[in-house]
Coordinates of N, CA and C in Angstrom, one line a residue:
M1 N -78.2 -15.3 34.3 CA -78.6 -16.4 35.2 C -79.3 -15.7 36.4
E2 N -80.4 -16.3 36.7 CA -81.3 -15.7 37.8 C -80.6 -16.0 39.2
Q3 N -80.8 -15.1 40.1 CA -80.3 -15.3 41.5 C -80.7 -16.6 42.1
E4 N -81.9 -17.0 41.9 CA -82.5 -18.3 42.5 C -81.6 -19.5 42.0
A5 N -81.3 -19.5 40.7 CA -80.5 -20.6 40.1 C -79.1 -20.5 40.6
I6 N -78.6 -19.3 40.9 CA -77.2 -19.2 41.4 C -77.2 -19.7 42.9
D7 N -78.2 -19.3 43.7 CA -78.3 -19.8 45.1 C -78.4 -21.3 45.1
E8 N -79.2 -21.9 44.2 CA -79.4 -23.3 44.1 C -78.1 -24.1 43.9
K9 N -77.3 -23.5 43.0 CA -76.0 -24.1 42.7 C -75.0 -24.0 43.9
L10 N -75.1 -22.8 44.5 CA -74.2 -22.6 45.7 C -74.6 -23.6 46.8
D11 N -75.8 -23.9 47.0 CA -76.3 -24.8 48.0 C -75.7 -26.2 47.7
K12 N -75.5 -26.5 46.4 CA -74.9 -27.8 46.0 C -73.4 -27.8 46.1
G13 N -72.8 -26.7 46.5 CA -71.4 -26.7 46.7 C -70.6 -26.0 45.6
Y14 N -71.2 -25.4 44.7 CA -70.5 -24.7 43.6 C -69.8 -23.5 44.2
L15 N -68.7 -23.0 43.5 CA -67.9 -21.9 43.9 C -68.3 -20.7 43.0
H16 N -68.6 -19.6 43.7 CA -69.0 -18.4 42.9 C -67.7 -17.5 42.8
C17 N -67.3 -17.3 41.6 CA -66.0 -16.6 41.4 C -66.1 -15.5 40.3
R18 N -65.1 -14.7 40.4 CA -64.9 -13.7 39.3 C -63.4 -13.8 38.8
I19 N -63.3 -13.9 37.5 CA -62.0 -14.0 36.9 C -61.8 -12.9 35.9
M20 N -60.6 -12.6 35.5 CA -60.3 -11.6 34.5 C -59.4 -12.3 33.5
I21 N -59.8 -12.3 32.2 CA -59.1 -12.9 31.1 C -58.6 -11.8 30.2
E22 N -57.3 -11.8 29.9 CA -56.7 -10.8 29.1 C -56.1 -11.4 27.8
I23 N -56.2 -10.7 26.7 CA -55.6 -11.1 25.5 C -54.7 -9.9 25.0
L24 N -53.5 -10.2 24.5 CA -52.6 -9.2 24.0 C -52.1 -9.7 22.6
G25 N -52.1 -8.9 21.6 CA -51.6 -9.2 20.3 C -51.9 -8.2 19.3
A26 N -51.9 -8.7 18.0 CA -52.2 -7.8 16.9 C -52.6 -8.7 15.7
P27 N -53.4 -8.2 14.9 CA -54.1 -6.9 14.8 C -55.3 -6.8 15.8
K28 N -55.8 -5.7 15.9 CA -56.9 -5.4 16.9 C -58.1 -6.4 16.7
Q29 N -58.5 -6.7 15.4 CA -59.6 -7.6 15.1 C -59.3 -9.0 15.6
H30 N -58.1 -9.4 15.5 CA -57.7 -10.7 15.9 C -57.8 -10.8 17.4
V31 N -57.3 -9.8 18.1 CA -57.3 -9.8 19.6 C -58.8 -9.9 20.1
E32 N -59.6 -9.0 19.5 CA -61.1 -9.0 19.9 C -61.7 -10.3 19.6
G33 N -61.4 -10.9 18.4 CA -62.0 -12.1 18.0 C -61.6 -13.3 18.8
T34 N -60.3 -13.3 19.2 CA -59.8 -14.4 20.1 C -60.5 -14.3 21.5
L35 N -60.6 -13.1 22.0 CA -61.3 -13.0 23.3 C -62.8 -13.6 23.2
A36 N -63.4 -13.2 22.1 CA -64.8 -13.7 21.9 C -64.8 -15.2 21.8
L37 N -63.8 -15.8 21.2 CA -63.8 -17.3 21.1 C -63.5 -17.9 22.4
V38 N -62.6 -17.3 23.2 CA -62.3 -17.8 24.6 C -63.5 -17.8 25.4
L39 N -64.3 -16.7 25.4 CA -65.5 -16.6 26.2 C -66.5 -17.6 25.7
K40 N -66.6 -17.8 24.4 CA -67.6 -18.8 23.9 C -67.2 -20.2 24.4
K41 N -65.9 -20.5 24.3 CA -65.4 -21.8 24.8 C -65.7 -22.0 26.3
L42 N -65.5 -20.9 27.1 CA -65.7 -21.0 28.5 C -67.1 -21.3 28.8
R43 N -68.1 -20.7 28.1 CA -69.5 -21.0 28.3 C -69.9 -22.4 28.0
E44 N -69.1 -23.1 27.2 CA -69.3 -24.5 26.8 C -68.7 -25.5 27.7
E45 N -67.9 -25.0 28.7 CA -67.2 -25.9 29.6 C -68.2 -26.7 30.5
K46 N -67.8 -27.9 30.7 CA -68.7 -28.8 31.6 C -68.4 -28.3 33.0
D47 N -69.5 -28.3 33.8 CA -69.4 -27.9 35.2 C -69.0 -26.5 35.5
V48 N -69.3 -25.6 34.5 CA -69.0 -24.2 34.6 C -70.3 -23.4 34.1
D49 N -70.7 -22.5 34.9 CA -71.9 -21.7 34.5 C -71.4 -20.2 34.6
V50 N -71.5 -19.6 33.4 CA -71.1 -18.1 33.3 C -72.3 -17.3 33.7
I51 N -72.2 -16.5 34.7 CA -73.3 -15.7 35.2 C -73.3 -14.4 34.3
S52 N -72.2 -13.8 34.1 CA -72.1 -12.6 33.3 C -70.7 -12.3 32.9
D53 N -70.5 -11.5 31.9 CA -69.2 -11.1 31.5 C -69.3 -9.7 30.9
K54 N -68.2 -9.0 31.1 CA -68.1 -7.6 30.6 C -66.8 -7.5 29.8
V55 N -66.9 -7.3 28.5 CA -65.7 -7.2 27.6 C -65.4 -5.7 27.5
H56 N -64.1 -5.4 27.6 CA -63.6 -4.1 27.5 C -62.9 -3.9 26.1
P57 N -63.1 -2.8 25.5 CA -62.6 -2.6 24.1 C -61.1 -2.7 24.1
A58 N -60.6 -3.2 23.0 CA -59.1 -3.3 22.8 C -58.5 -1.9 22.7
E59 N -57.3 -1.8 23.4 CA -56.6 -0.5 23.4 C -55.1 -0.8 22.9
E60 N -54.6 0.1 22.1 CA -53.2 -0.1 21.6 C -52.2 0.3 22.7
K61 N -51.2 -0.6 22.8 CA -50.1 -0.4 23.7 C -48.8 -0.9 23.1
D62 N -47.9 0.0 22.7 CA -46.6 -0.4 22.1 C -46.8 -1.3 20.9
K63 N -47.6 -0.8 20.0 CA -47.9 -1.5 18.7 C -48.7 -2.8 18.8
L64 N -49.1 -3.2 20.0 CA -49.9 -4.3 20.3 C -51.3 -3.9 20.8
F65 N -52.3 -4.7 20.8 CA -53.6 -4.4 21.3 C -53.9 -5.3 22.5
S66 N -54.5 -4.7 23.5 CA -54.8 -5.4 24.7 C -56.3 -5.3 25.0
T67 N -57.0 -6.4 25.3 CA -58.4 -6.3 25.7 C -58.5 -7.3 26.9
F68 N -59.6 -7.2 27.6 CA -59.8 -8.1 28.7 C -61.3 -8.2 29.0
A69 N -61.7 -9.3 29.7 CA -63.1 -9.5 30.1 C -63.1 -9.8 31.5
E70 N -64.1 -9.2 32.2 CA -64.4 -9.6 33.6 C -65.5 -10.6 33.6
V71 N -65.3 -11.8 34.1 CA -66.3 -12.8 34.0 C -66.7 -13.3 35.4
E72 N -68.0 -13.4 35.7 CA -68.5 -13.9 36.9 C -69.1 -15.2 36.6
L73 N -68.7 -16.3 37.4 CA -69.1 -17.6 37.0 C -69.2 -18.5 38.3
L74 N -69.7 -19.7 38.0 CA -69.8 -20.7 39.1 C -69.0 -22.0 38.6
F75 N -68.3 -22.5 39.5 CA -67.5 -23.8 39.3 C -68.1 -24.8 40.2
K76 N -68.2 -26.0 39.6 CA -68.8 -27.1 40.4 C -68.0 -27.4 41.6
D77 N -66.6 -27.4 41.5 CA -65.8 -27.7 42.7 C -64.3 -27.2 42.4
F78 N -63.4 -27.5 43.3 CA -62.1 -27.0 43.2 C -61.3 -27.6 42.0
V79 N -61.7 -28.8 41.7 CA -61.0 -29.5 40.5 C -61.3 -28.7 39.3
V80 N -62.6 -28.4 39.1 CA -63.0 -27.6 37.9 C -62.4 -26.2 37.9
L81 N -62.4 -25.6 39.1 CA -61.7 -24.3 39.2 C -60.3 -24.3 38.8
T82 N -59.6 -25.4 39.3 CA -58.1 -25.5 38.9 C -57.9 -25.8 37.5
R83 N -58.8 -26.6 36.9 CA -58.7 -27.0 35.5 C -58.8 -25.7 34.6
I84 N -59.9 -24.9 34.9 CA -60.1 -23.7 34.2 C -59.0 -22.7 34.3
C85 N -58.4 -22.6 35.5 CA -57.3 -21.7 35.8 C -56.1 -22.2 34.9
F86 N -55.8 -23.5 34.8 CA -54.7 -24.0 34.0 C -55.0 -23.8 32.5
D87 N -56.2 -24.0 32.1 CA -56.5 -24.0 30.7 C -56.7 -22.6 30.2
Y88 N -57.2 -21.6 31.0 CA -57.5 -20.3 30.5 C -56.5 -19.2 31.0
L89 N -55.8 -19.6 32.0 CA -54.8 -18.7 32.7 C -55.3 -17.3 32.9
P90 N -56.4 -17.2 33.7 CA -56.9 -15.8 34.0 C -55.8 -15.0 34.7
S91 N -55.9 -13.7 34.5 CA -54.9 -12.8 35.2 C -55.2 -12.6 36.6
S92 N -56.5 -12.8 37.0 CA -56.8 -12.7 38.4 C -58.1 -13.6 38.7
L93 N -58.2 -13.9 40.0 CA -59.3 -14.8 40.4 C -59.7 -14.3 41.8
E94 N -61.0 -14.1 42.0 CA -61.6 -13.8 43.3 C -62.7 -14.8 43.6
I95 N -62.6 -15.5 44.7 CA -63.6 -16.4 45.1 C -64.6 -15.6 46.0
V96 N -65.8 -15.4 45.5 CA -66.9 -14.6 46.1 C -67.5 -15.4 47.2
K97 N -68.0 -16.6 46.9 CA -68.6 -17.5 47.8 C -68.2 -19.0 47.6
P98 N -68.1 -19.8 48.5 CA -68.4 -19.5 50.0 C -67.2 -18.8 50.6
E99 N -67.4 -18.2 51.8 CA -66.3 -17.5 52.4 C -65.4 -18.5 53.1
N100 N -65.9 -19.7 53.6 CA -65.1 -20.7 54.2 C -65.3 -22.0 53.5
F101 N -64.3 -22.9 53.6 CA -64.4 -24.1 52.9 C -64.2 -25.3 53.8
K102 N -64.9 -26.4 53.5 CA -64.8 -27.6 54.3 C -64.6 -28.7 53.2
M103 N -63.5 -29.4 53.3 CA -63.2 -30.5 52.3 C -62.9 -31.7 53.1
S104 N -63.4 -32.8 52.5 CA -63.0 -34.1 53.1 C -61.6 -34.5 52.6
S105 N -60.9 -35.4 53.3 CA -59.6 -35.8 52.9 C -59.6 -36.4 51.5
L106 N -60.7 -37.1 51.1 CA -60.8 -37.6 49.8 C -60.9 -36.5 48.7
E107 N -61.7 -35.5 49.0 CA -61.8 -34.4 48.1 C -60.5 -33.6 47.9
L108 N -59.8 -33.4 49.0 CA -58.5 -32.8 49.0 C -57.5 -33.6 48.2
S109 N -57.5 -34.9 48.5 CA -56.6 -35.8 47.7 C -56.8 -35.8 46.2
N110 N -58.1 -35.8 45.9 CA -58.5 -35.8 44.4 C -58.0 -34.5 43.8
F111 N -58.3 -33.4 44.5 CA -57.9 -32.1 44.1 C -56.4 -32.0 43.8
V112 N -55.6 -32.4 44.8 CA -54.1 -32.4 44.7 C -53.7 -33.3 43.6
S113 N -54.3 -34.5 43.5 CA -53.9 -35.4 42.4 C -54.2 -34.9 41.0
D114 N -55.3 -34.3 40.9 CA -55.7 -33.7 39.6 C -54.7 -32.5 39.2
T115 N -54.4 -31.7 40.2 CA -53.5 -30.6 40.0 C -52.1 -31.1 39.6
L116 N -51.6 -32.2 40.3 CA -50.3 -32.8 40.0 C -50.4 -33.4 38.5
A117 N -51.5 -34.0 38.2 CA -51.6 -34.5 36.8 C -51.5 -33.4 35.8
M118 N -52.1 -32.3 36.0 CA -52.0 -31.2 35.1 C -50.6 -30.6 35.1
L119 N -49.9 -30.5 36.2 CA -48.5 -30.0 36.3 C -47.6 -31.0 35.5
H120 N -47.8 -32.3 35.7 CA -47.0 -33.3 34.9 C -47.2 -33.1 33.4
G121 N -48.4 -32.9 33.0 CA -48.7 -32.7 31.6 C -48.0 -31.4 31.1
I122 N -48.0 -30.4 31.8 CA -47.3 -29.1 31.5 C -45.8 -29.4 31.4
D123 N -45.3 -30.1 32.4 CA -43.9 -30.4 32.5 C -43.4 -31.2 31.3
F124 N -44.2 -32.2 30.9 CA -43.9 -33.0 29.7 C -43.9 -32.1 28.4
K125 N -44.8 -31.2 28.3 CA -44.9 -30.4 27.1 C -43.7 -29.4 27.1
L126 N -43.3 -28.9 28.3 CA -42.1 -28.0 28.3 C -40.8 -28.8 28.0
K127 N -40.7 -30.0 28.5 CA -39.5 -30.8 28.1 C -39.5 -31.1 26.6
D128 N -40.6 -31.4 26.1 CA -40.7 -31.6 24.6 C -40.3 -30.4 23.8
V129 N -40.8 -29.2 24.2 CA -40.5 -28.0 23.5 C -39.0 -27.7 23.7
N130 N -38.5 -27.9 24.9 CA -37.1 -27.6 25.1 C -36.2 -28.5 24.3
A131 N -36.6 -29.8 24.2 CA -35.8 -30.7 23.3 C -35.8 -30.3 21.9
A132 N -37.0 -29.9 21.4 CA -37.2 -29.5 20.0 C -36.4 -28.2 19.8
N133 N -36.3 -27.3 20.8 CA -35.6 -26.0 20.7 C -34.1 -26.3 20.6
Q134 N -33.6 -27.2 21.4 CA -32.2 -27.6 21.4 C -31.8 -28.2 20.1
L135 N -32.6 -29.0 19.5 CA -32.4 -29.6 18.2 C -32.3 -28.5 17.2
L136 N -33.3 -27.6 17.2 CA -33.3 -26.5 16.3 C -32.1 -25.6 16.4
E137 N -31.6 -25.4 17.6 CA -30.4 -24.5 17.8 C -29.2 -25.2 17.3
R138 N -29.1 -26.6 17.5 CA -27.9 -27.3 17.0 C -27.9 -27.3 15.5
N139 N -29.1 -27.6 14.9 CA -29.2 -27.6 13.4 C -28.9 -26.2 12.8
S140 N -29.4 -25.2 13.5 CA -29.1 -23.8 13.0 C -27.6 -23.5 13.1
A141 N -27.0 -23.9 14.2 CA -25.5 -23.6 14.3 C -24.8 -24.4 13.3
N142 N -25.2 -25.7 13.0 CA -24.5 -26.5 12.0 C -24.7 -25.9 10.6
L143 N -25.9 -25.4 10.3 CA -26.1 -24.7 9.0 C -25.2 -23.5 8.9
L144 N -25.1 -22.7 9.9 CA -24.3 -21.5 9.9 C -22.8 -21.9 9.7
K145 N -22.4 -22.9 10.5 CA -21.0 -23.4 10.4 C -20.7 -23.8 9.0
N146 N -21.6 -24.6 8.3 CA -21.3 -25.0 7.0 C -21.3 -23.9 6.0
F147 N -22.2 -22.9 6.2 CA -22.3 -21.8 5.3 C -21.0 -20.9 5.4
L148 N -20.5 -20.7 6.7 CA -19.3 -20.0 6.9 C -18.1 -20.6 6.2
L149 N -18.0 -22.0 6.4 CA -16.9 -22.7 5.9 C -16.9 -22.6 4.3
I150 N -18.0 -22.8 3.7 CA -18.1 -22.7 2.3 C -17.8 -21.2 1.8
M151 N -18.3 -20.2 2.5 CA -18.0 -18.8 2.2 C -16.5 -18.5 2.3
L152 N -15.9 -19.0 3.4 CA -14.5 -18.6 3.7 C -13.6 -19.5 2.8
S153 N -14.1 -20.5 2.2 CA -13.3 -21.3 1.2 C -12.8 -20.5 0.1
S154 N -13.6 -19.4 -0.3 CA -13.2 -18.6 -1.4 C -12.2 -17.5 -1.0
G155 N -11.9 -17.4 0.3 CA -10.9 -16.4 0.7 C -11.3 -15.7 2.0
R156 N -10.4 -14.9 2.5 CA -10.5 -14.2 3.8 C -11.5 -13.1 3.6
K157 N -12.3 -12.9 4.7 CA -13.3 -11.8 4.7 C -13.5 -11.1 6.0
P158 N -13.8 -9.8 6.0 CA -14.0 -9.1 7.2 C -15.4 -9.5 7.8
I159 N -15.6 -9.3 9.1 CA -16.8 -9.6 9.7 C -18.0 -8.9 9.1
G160 N -17.9 -7.7 8.6 CA -18.9 -6.9 8.0 C -19.5 -7.6 6.8
E161 N -18.5 -8.1 5.9 CA -18.9 -8.8 4.7 C -19.6 -10.1 5.0
V162 N -19.0 -10.9 6.0 CA -19.6 -12.1 6.4 C -21.1 -11.9 6.9
S163 N -21.2 -10.8 7.7 CA -22.5 -10.5 8.3 C -23.5 -10.2 7.2
K164 N -23.2 -9.5 6.2 CA -24.1 -9.2 5.1 C -24.5 -10.5 4.3
L165 N -23.5 -11.3 4.1 CA -23.8 -12.6 3.4 C -24.7 -13.5 4.1
V166 N -24.5 -13.6 5.5 CA -25.4 -14.6 6.2 C -26.6 -14.0 6.8
G167 N -26.7 -12.6 6.8 CA -27.9 -11.9 7.3 C -28.0 -11.9 8.8
I168 N -26.9 -11.9 9.5 CA -26.8 -11.8 10.9 C -25.9 -10.6 11.3
K169 N -26.4 -9.8 12.2 CA -25.6 -8.6 12.6 C -24.3 -9.0 13.2
P170 N -23.2 -8.2 12.9 CA -21.9 -8.6 13.4 C -21.8 -8.9 14.9
E171 N -22.5 -8.1 15.7 CA -22.4 -8.4 17.2 C -23.1 -9.7 17.6
Q172 N -24.1 -10.1 16.8 CA -24.7 -11.4 17.0 C -23.9 -12.6 16.4
L173 N -23.2 -12.3 15.4 CA -22.4 -13.3 14.7 C -21.1 -13.6 15.4
E174 N -20.5 -12.6 16.0 CA -19.2 -12.8 16.7 C -19.1 -14.0 17.6
P175 N -20.1 -14.2 18.5 CA -20.0 -15.4 19.4 C -19.9 -16.7 18.7
F176 N -20.6 -16.8 17.5 CA -20.5 -18.0 16.7 C -19.1 -18.2 16.1
M177 N -18.6 -17.0 15.6 CA -17.2 -17.1 15.0 C -16.2 -17.5 16.1
Q178 N -16.4 -17.0 17.3 CA -15.4 -17.4 18.4 C -15.6 -18.9 18.7
A179 N -16.8 -19.4 18.7 CA -17.0 -20.8 19.0 C -16.4 -21.7 17.9
F180 N -16.6 -21.3 16.7 CA -16.0 -22.0 15.5 C -14.5 -21.9 15.5
T181 N -13.9 -20.8 16.1 CA -12.5 -20.7 16.2 C -12.0 -21.7 17.2
K182 N -12.7 -21.8 18.4 CA -12.3 -22.8 19.4 C -12.4 -24.2 18.9
E183 N -13.3 -24.5 17.9 CA -13.3 -25.8 17.3 C -12.2 -26.0 16.3
G184 N -11.5 -25.0 16.0 CA -10.3 -25.1 15.0 C -10.8 -25.1 13.6
L185 N -12.0 -24.5 13.3 CA -12.5 -24.5 11.9 C -12.1 -23.2 11.2
I186 N -12.1 -22.1 11.9 CA -11.8 -20.8 11.3 C -10.9 -20.1 12.3
R187 N -10.3 -19.0 11.8 CA -9.4 -18.1 12.6 C -9.5 -16.7 12.1
K188 N -9.1 -15.8 13.1 CA -9.1 -14.4 12.7 C -7.6 -14.0 12.5
S189 N -7.4 -13.4 11.4 CA -6.0 -12.9 11.0 C -6.1 -11.4 10.8
G190 N -5.8 -10.6 11.8 CA -6.0 -9.2 11.8 C -7.5 -8.9 11.9
E191 N -8.0 -8.2 10.8 CA -9.4 -7.9 10.8 C -10.2 -8.9 9.9
L192 N -9.5 -9.9 9.4 CA -10.1 -10.8 8.4 C -10.3 -12.2 9.0
W193 N -11.4 -12.8 8.6 CA -11.6 -14.2 9.0 C -11.3 -15.1 7.9
E194 N -10.7 -16.3 8.2 CA -10.3 -17.3 7.2 C -10.6 -18.7 7.7
K195 N -10.7 -19.6 6.8 CA -10.9 -21.0 7.1 C -9.6 -21.6 7.4
C196 N -9.5 -22.5 8.5 CA -8.3 -23.2 8.8 C -8.1 -24.3 7.8
S197 N -6.8 -24.5 7.5 CA -6.4 -25.5 6.5 C -6.7 -26.9 7.1

């Protein structure tokens, strides 16, 4: 983007910013491909002009690959800046120009309202995910409970044998066994677990 075009947008109230977008994952090709897709999508965003970007090669860190891009861009206004920050979650943001801001109360109200709408959307999604997670945890616990009851119906077993049959390490299985004991479903007799009559 030519400097003249940048200056023209700044005169219209655009914000000149630099952001850093990071991607972490595996394999290396997926990480690099994902960053390329993110940058492509960013270039297609309404009211956003990408001036330049510099992509850094992916590096391996603890069996994962990390890459990042430094992006210089223009945002039409604070609302667009906020939306992009929520959608792309840059790891850093620097506002280059303007150095000082002047906003009307209407602009500030719209900005805060849009930010609140985004936060409410995120809150709704988090509550939905939490509810699904709780349901999954309950169902998993019920499956484990039924499996243990069926397994212990054939006789008493040590925790090591139970662990091998259910595929859960003894130290991770123990809290469930204690919880099922409190429910009066199973009990420990010496080193063996058995189903309550």
